[in-house]
CSV table of C-alpha atoms in Angstrom, one decimal:
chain,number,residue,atom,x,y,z
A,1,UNK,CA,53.2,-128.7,92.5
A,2,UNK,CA,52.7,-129.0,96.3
A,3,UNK,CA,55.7,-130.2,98.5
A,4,UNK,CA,54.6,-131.8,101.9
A,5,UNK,CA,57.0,-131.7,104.9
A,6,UNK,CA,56.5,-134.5,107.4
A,7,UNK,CA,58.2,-135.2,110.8
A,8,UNK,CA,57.6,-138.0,113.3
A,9,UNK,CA,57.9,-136.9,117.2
A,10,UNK,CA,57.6,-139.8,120.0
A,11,UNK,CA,59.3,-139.7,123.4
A,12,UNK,CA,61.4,-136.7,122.8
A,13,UNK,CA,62.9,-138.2,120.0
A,14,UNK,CA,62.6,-136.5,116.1
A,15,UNK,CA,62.7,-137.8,113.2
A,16,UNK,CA,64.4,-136.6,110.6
A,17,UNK,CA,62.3,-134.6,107.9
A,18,UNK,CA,61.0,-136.6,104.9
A,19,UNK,CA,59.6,-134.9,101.9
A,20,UNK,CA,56.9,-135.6,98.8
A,21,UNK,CA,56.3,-133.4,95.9
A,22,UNK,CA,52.5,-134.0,94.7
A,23,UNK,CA,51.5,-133.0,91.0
A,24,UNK,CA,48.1,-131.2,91.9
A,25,UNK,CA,48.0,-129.0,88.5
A,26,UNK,CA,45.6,-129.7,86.2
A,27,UNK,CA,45.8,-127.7,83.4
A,28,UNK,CA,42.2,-126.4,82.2
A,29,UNK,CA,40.4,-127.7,79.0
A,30,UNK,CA,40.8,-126.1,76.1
A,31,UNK,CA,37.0,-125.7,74.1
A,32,UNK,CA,37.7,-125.4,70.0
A,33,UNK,CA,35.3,-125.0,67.0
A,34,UNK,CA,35.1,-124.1,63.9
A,35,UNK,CA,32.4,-121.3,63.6
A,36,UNK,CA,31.3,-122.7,59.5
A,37,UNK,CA,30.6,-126.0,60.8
A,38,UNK,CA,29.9,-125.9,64.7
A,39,UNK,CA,32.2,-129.1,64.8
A,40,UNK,CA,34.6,-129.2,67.7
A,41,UNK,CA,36.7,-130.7,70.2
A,42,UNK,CA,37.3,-130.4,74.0
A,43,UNK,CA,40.9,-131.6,75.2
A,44,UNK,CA,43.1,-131.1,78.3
A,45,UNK,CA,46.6,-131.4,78.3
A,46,UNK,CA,47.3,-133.5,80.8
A,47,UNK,CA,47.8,-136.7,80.5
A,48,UNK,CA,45.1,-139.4,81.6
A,49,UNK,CA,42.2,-136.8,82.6
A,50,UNK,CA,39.0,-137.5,82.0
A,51,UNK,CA,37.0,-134.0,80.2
A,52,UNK,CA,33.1,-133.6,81.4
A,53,UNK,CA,31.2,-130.9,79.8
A,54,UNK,CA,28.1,-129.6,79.3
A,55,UNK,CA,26.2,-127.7,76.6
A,56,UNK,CA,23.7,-125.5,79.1
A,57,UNK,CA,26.1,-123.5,81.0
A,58,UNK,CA,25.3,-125.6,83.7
A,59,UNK,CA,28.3,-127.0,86.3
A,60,UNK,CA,30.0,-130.1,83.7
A,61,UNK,CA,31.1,-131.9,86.8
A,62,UNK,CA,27.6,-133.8,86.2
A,63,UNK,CA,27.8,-133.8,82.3
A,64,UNK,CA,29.2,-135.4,79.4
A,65,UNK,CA,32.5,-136.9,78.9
A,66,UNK,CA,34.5,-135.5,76.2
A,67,UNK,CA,35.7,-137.3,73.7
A,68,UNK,CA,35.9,-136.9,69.5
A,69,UNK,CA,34.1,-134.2,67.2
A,70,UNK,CA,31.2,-132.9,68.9
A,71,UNK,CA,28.3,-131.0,67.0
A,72,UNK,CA,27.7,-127.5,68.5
A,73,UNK,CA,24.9,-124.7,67.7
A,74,UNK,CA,25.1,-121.2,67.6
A,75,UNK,CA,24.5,-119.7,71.2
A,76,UNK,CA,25.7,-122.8,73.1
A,77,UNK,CA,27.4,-122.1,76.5
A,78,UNK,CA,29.7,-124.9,76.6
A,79,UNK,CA,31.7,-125.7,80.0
A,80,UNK,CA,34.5,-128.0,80.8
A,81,UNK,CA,36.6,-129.2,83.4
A,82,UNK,CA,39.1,-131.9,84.0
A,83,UNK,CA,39.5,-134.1,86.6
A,84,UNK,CA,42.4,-136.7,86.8
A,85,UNK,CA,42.2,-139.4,89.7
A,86,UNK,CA,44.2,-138.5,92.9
A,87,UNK,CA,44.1,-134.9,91.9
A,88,UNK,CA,42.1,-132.2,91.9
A,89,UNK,CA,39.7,-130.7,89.5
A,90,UNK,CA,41.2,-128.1,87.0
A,91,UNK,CA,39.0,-124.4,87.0
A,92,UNK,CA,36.2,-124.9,84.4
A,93,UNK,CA,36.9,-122.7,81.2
A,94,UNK,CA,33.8,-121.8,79.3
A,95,UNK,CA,32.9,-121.1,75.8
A,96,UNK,CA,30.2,-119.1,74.1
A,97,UNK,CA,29.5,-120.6,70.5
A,98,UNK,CA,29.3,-118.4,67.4
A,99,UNK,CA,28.3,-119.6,63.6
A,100,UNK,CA,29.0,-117.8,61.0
A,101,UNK,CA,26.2,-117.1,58.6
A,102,UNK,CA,26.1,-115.2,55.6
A,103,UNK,CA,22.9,-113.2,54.9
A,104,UNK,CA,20.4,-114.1,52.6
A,105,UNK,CA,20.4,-112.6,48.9
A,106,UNK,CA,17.1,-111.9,47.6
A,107,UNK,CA,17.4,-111.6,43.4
A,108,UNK,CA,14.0,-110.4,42.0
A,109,UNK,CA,13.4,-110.6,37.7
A,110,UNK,CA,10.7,-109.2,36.1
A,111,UNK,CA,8.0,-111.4,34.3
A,112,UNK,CA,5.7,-109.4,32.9
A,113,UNK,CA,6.2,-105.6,33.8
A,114,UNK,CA,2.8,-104.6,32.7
A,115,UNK,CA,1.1,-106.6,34.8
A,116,UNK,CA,4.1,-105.5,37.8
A,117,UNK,CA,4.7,-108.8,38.4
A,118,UNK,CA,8.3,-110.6,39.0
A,119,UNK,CA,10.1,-113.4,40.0
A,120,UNK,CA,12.0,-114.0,43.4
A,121,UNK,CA,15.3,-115.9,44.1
A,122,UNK,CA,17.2,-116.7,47.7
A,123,UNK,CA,20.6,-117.5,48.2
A,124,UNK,CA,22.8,-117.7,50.8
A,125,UNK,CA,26.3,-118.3,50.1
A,126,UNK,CA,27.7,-121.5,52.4
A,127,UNK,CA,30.4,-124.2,52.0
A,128,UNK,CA,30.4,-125.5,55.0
A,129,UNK,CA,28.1,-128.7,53.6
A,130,UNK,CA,25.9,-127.8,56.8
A,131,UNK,CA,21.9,-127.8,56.4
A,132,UNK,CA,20.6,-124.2,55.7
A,133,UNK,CA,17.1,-123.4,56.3
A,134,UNK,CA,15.9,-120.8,53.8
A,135,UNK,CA,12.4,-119.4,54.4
A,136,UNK,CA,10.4,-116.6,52.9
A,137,UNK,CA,7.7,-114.3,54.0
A,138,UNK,CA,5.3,-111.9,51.4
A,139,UNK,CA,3.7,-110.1,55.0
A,140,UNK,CA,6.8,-110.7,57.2
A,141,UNK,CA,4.3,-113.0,59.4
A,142,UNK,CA,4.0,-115.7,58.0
A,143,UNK,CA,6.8,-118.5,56.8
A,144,UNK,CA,7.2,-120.8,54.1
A,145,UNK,CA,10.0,-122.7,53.5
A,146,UNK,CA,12.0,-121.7,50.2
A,147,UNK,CA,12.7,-124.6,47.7
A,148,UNK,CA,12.5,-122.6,44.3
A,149,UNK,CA,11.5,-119.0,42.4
A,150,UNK,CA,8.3,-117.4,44.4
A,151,UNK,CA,6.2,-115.7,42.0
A,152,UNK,CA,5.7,-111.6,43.5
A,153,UNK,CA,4.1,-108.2,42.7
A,154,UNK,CA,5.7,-105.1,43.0
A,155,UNK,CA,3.6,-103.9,45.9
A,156,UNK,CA,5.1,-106.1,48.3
A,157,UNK,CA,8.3,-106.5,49.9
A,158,UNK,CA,10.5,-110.2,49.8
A,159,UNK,CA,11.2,-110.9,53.4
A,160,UNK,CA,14.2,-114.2,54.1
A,161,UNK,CA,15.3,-115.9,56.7
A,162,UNK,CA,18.2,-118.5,56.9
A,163,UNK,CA,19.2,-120.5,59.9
A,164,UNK,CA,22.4,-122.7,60.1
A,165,UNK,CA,22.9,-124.9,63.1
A,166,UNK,CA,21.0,-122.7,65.5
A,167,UNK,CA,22.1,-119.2,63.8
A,168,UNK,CA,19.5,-116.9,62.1
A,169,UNK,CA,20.1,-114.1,59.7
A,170,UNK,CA,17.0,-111.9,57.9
A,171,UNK,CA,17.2,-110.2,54.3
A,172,UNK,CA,14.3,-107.9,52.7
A,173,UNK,CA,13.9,-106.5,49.5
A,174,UNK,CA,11.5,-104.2,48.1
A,175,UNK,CA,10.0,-106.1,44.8
């Protein structure tokens, strides 16, 4: 709160003082997610201010207006600040965002051990009903995406990937 003083002088004569308290706080948004899903909100305090954001870690006095669940990914810079009209702007607060992601298990079964040869699994343990992206490698190189059990030999190692809303984490196993 800022308090202006304010006297009138004219021909000698003085006023008396008159005085105006002025709400210029803004209080500074408050950035919340859950790290499973990447779903969040933005929100500010006080009453009747307007939240502008942005995703980029740009300046959010130019971006988005905040309002409901928003959908982040892992590695956003997300800013914030609140303006509220006849007041100032609050200070931005910033966020960086962080999903969790469990690693990839890679379960390998034999098929026929004379010939060496096996069977591959992936899993990645999730409930947070958000799309996974499970791909494998034989050569670490080159990608395919996993839907079911990869035939392998017992010469080469089982490389997985999963990513989750912008988050990667890598498994290998020696077949």
């Amino acid at each position: 709160n800022v308090t202006v003083y304010a006297t009138c002088t004219r021909n000698s004569l003085t006023s008396s003082t008159a005085q105006k308290t002025c709400d210029i706080d803004l209080e500074k948004p408050v950035i919340s997610y859950s790290s499973d899903t990447g779903e969040g909100t933005i929100t500010c305090s006080t009453a009747n201010s307007t939240v502008y954001y942005t995703t980029n870690n740009t300046d959010p006095k130019s971006g988005s207006t905040a309002s409901g669940t928003i959908q982040f990914t892992h590695g956003m810079v997300v800013r914030a600040i609140a303006y509220k009209k006849g007041k100032w702007s609050s200070e931005a607060t910033s966020v960086t965002i962080s999903i969790n992601l469990n690693t990839p298990v890679i379960s390998i079964s034999t098929t026929s051990a004379a010939a060496g040869t096996g069977s591959a699994t992936i899993t990645v343990a999730d409930d947070s009903k958000k799309t996974i992206t499970i791909e494998y490698s034989l050569d670490n190189s080159t990608w395919s995406t996993y839907s079911t059990a990869i035939s392998v030999d017992y010469t080469k190692t089982v490389y997985a990937r999963a990513t989750k809303l912008g988050r990667t984490t890598t498994a290998n196993k020696y077949a």
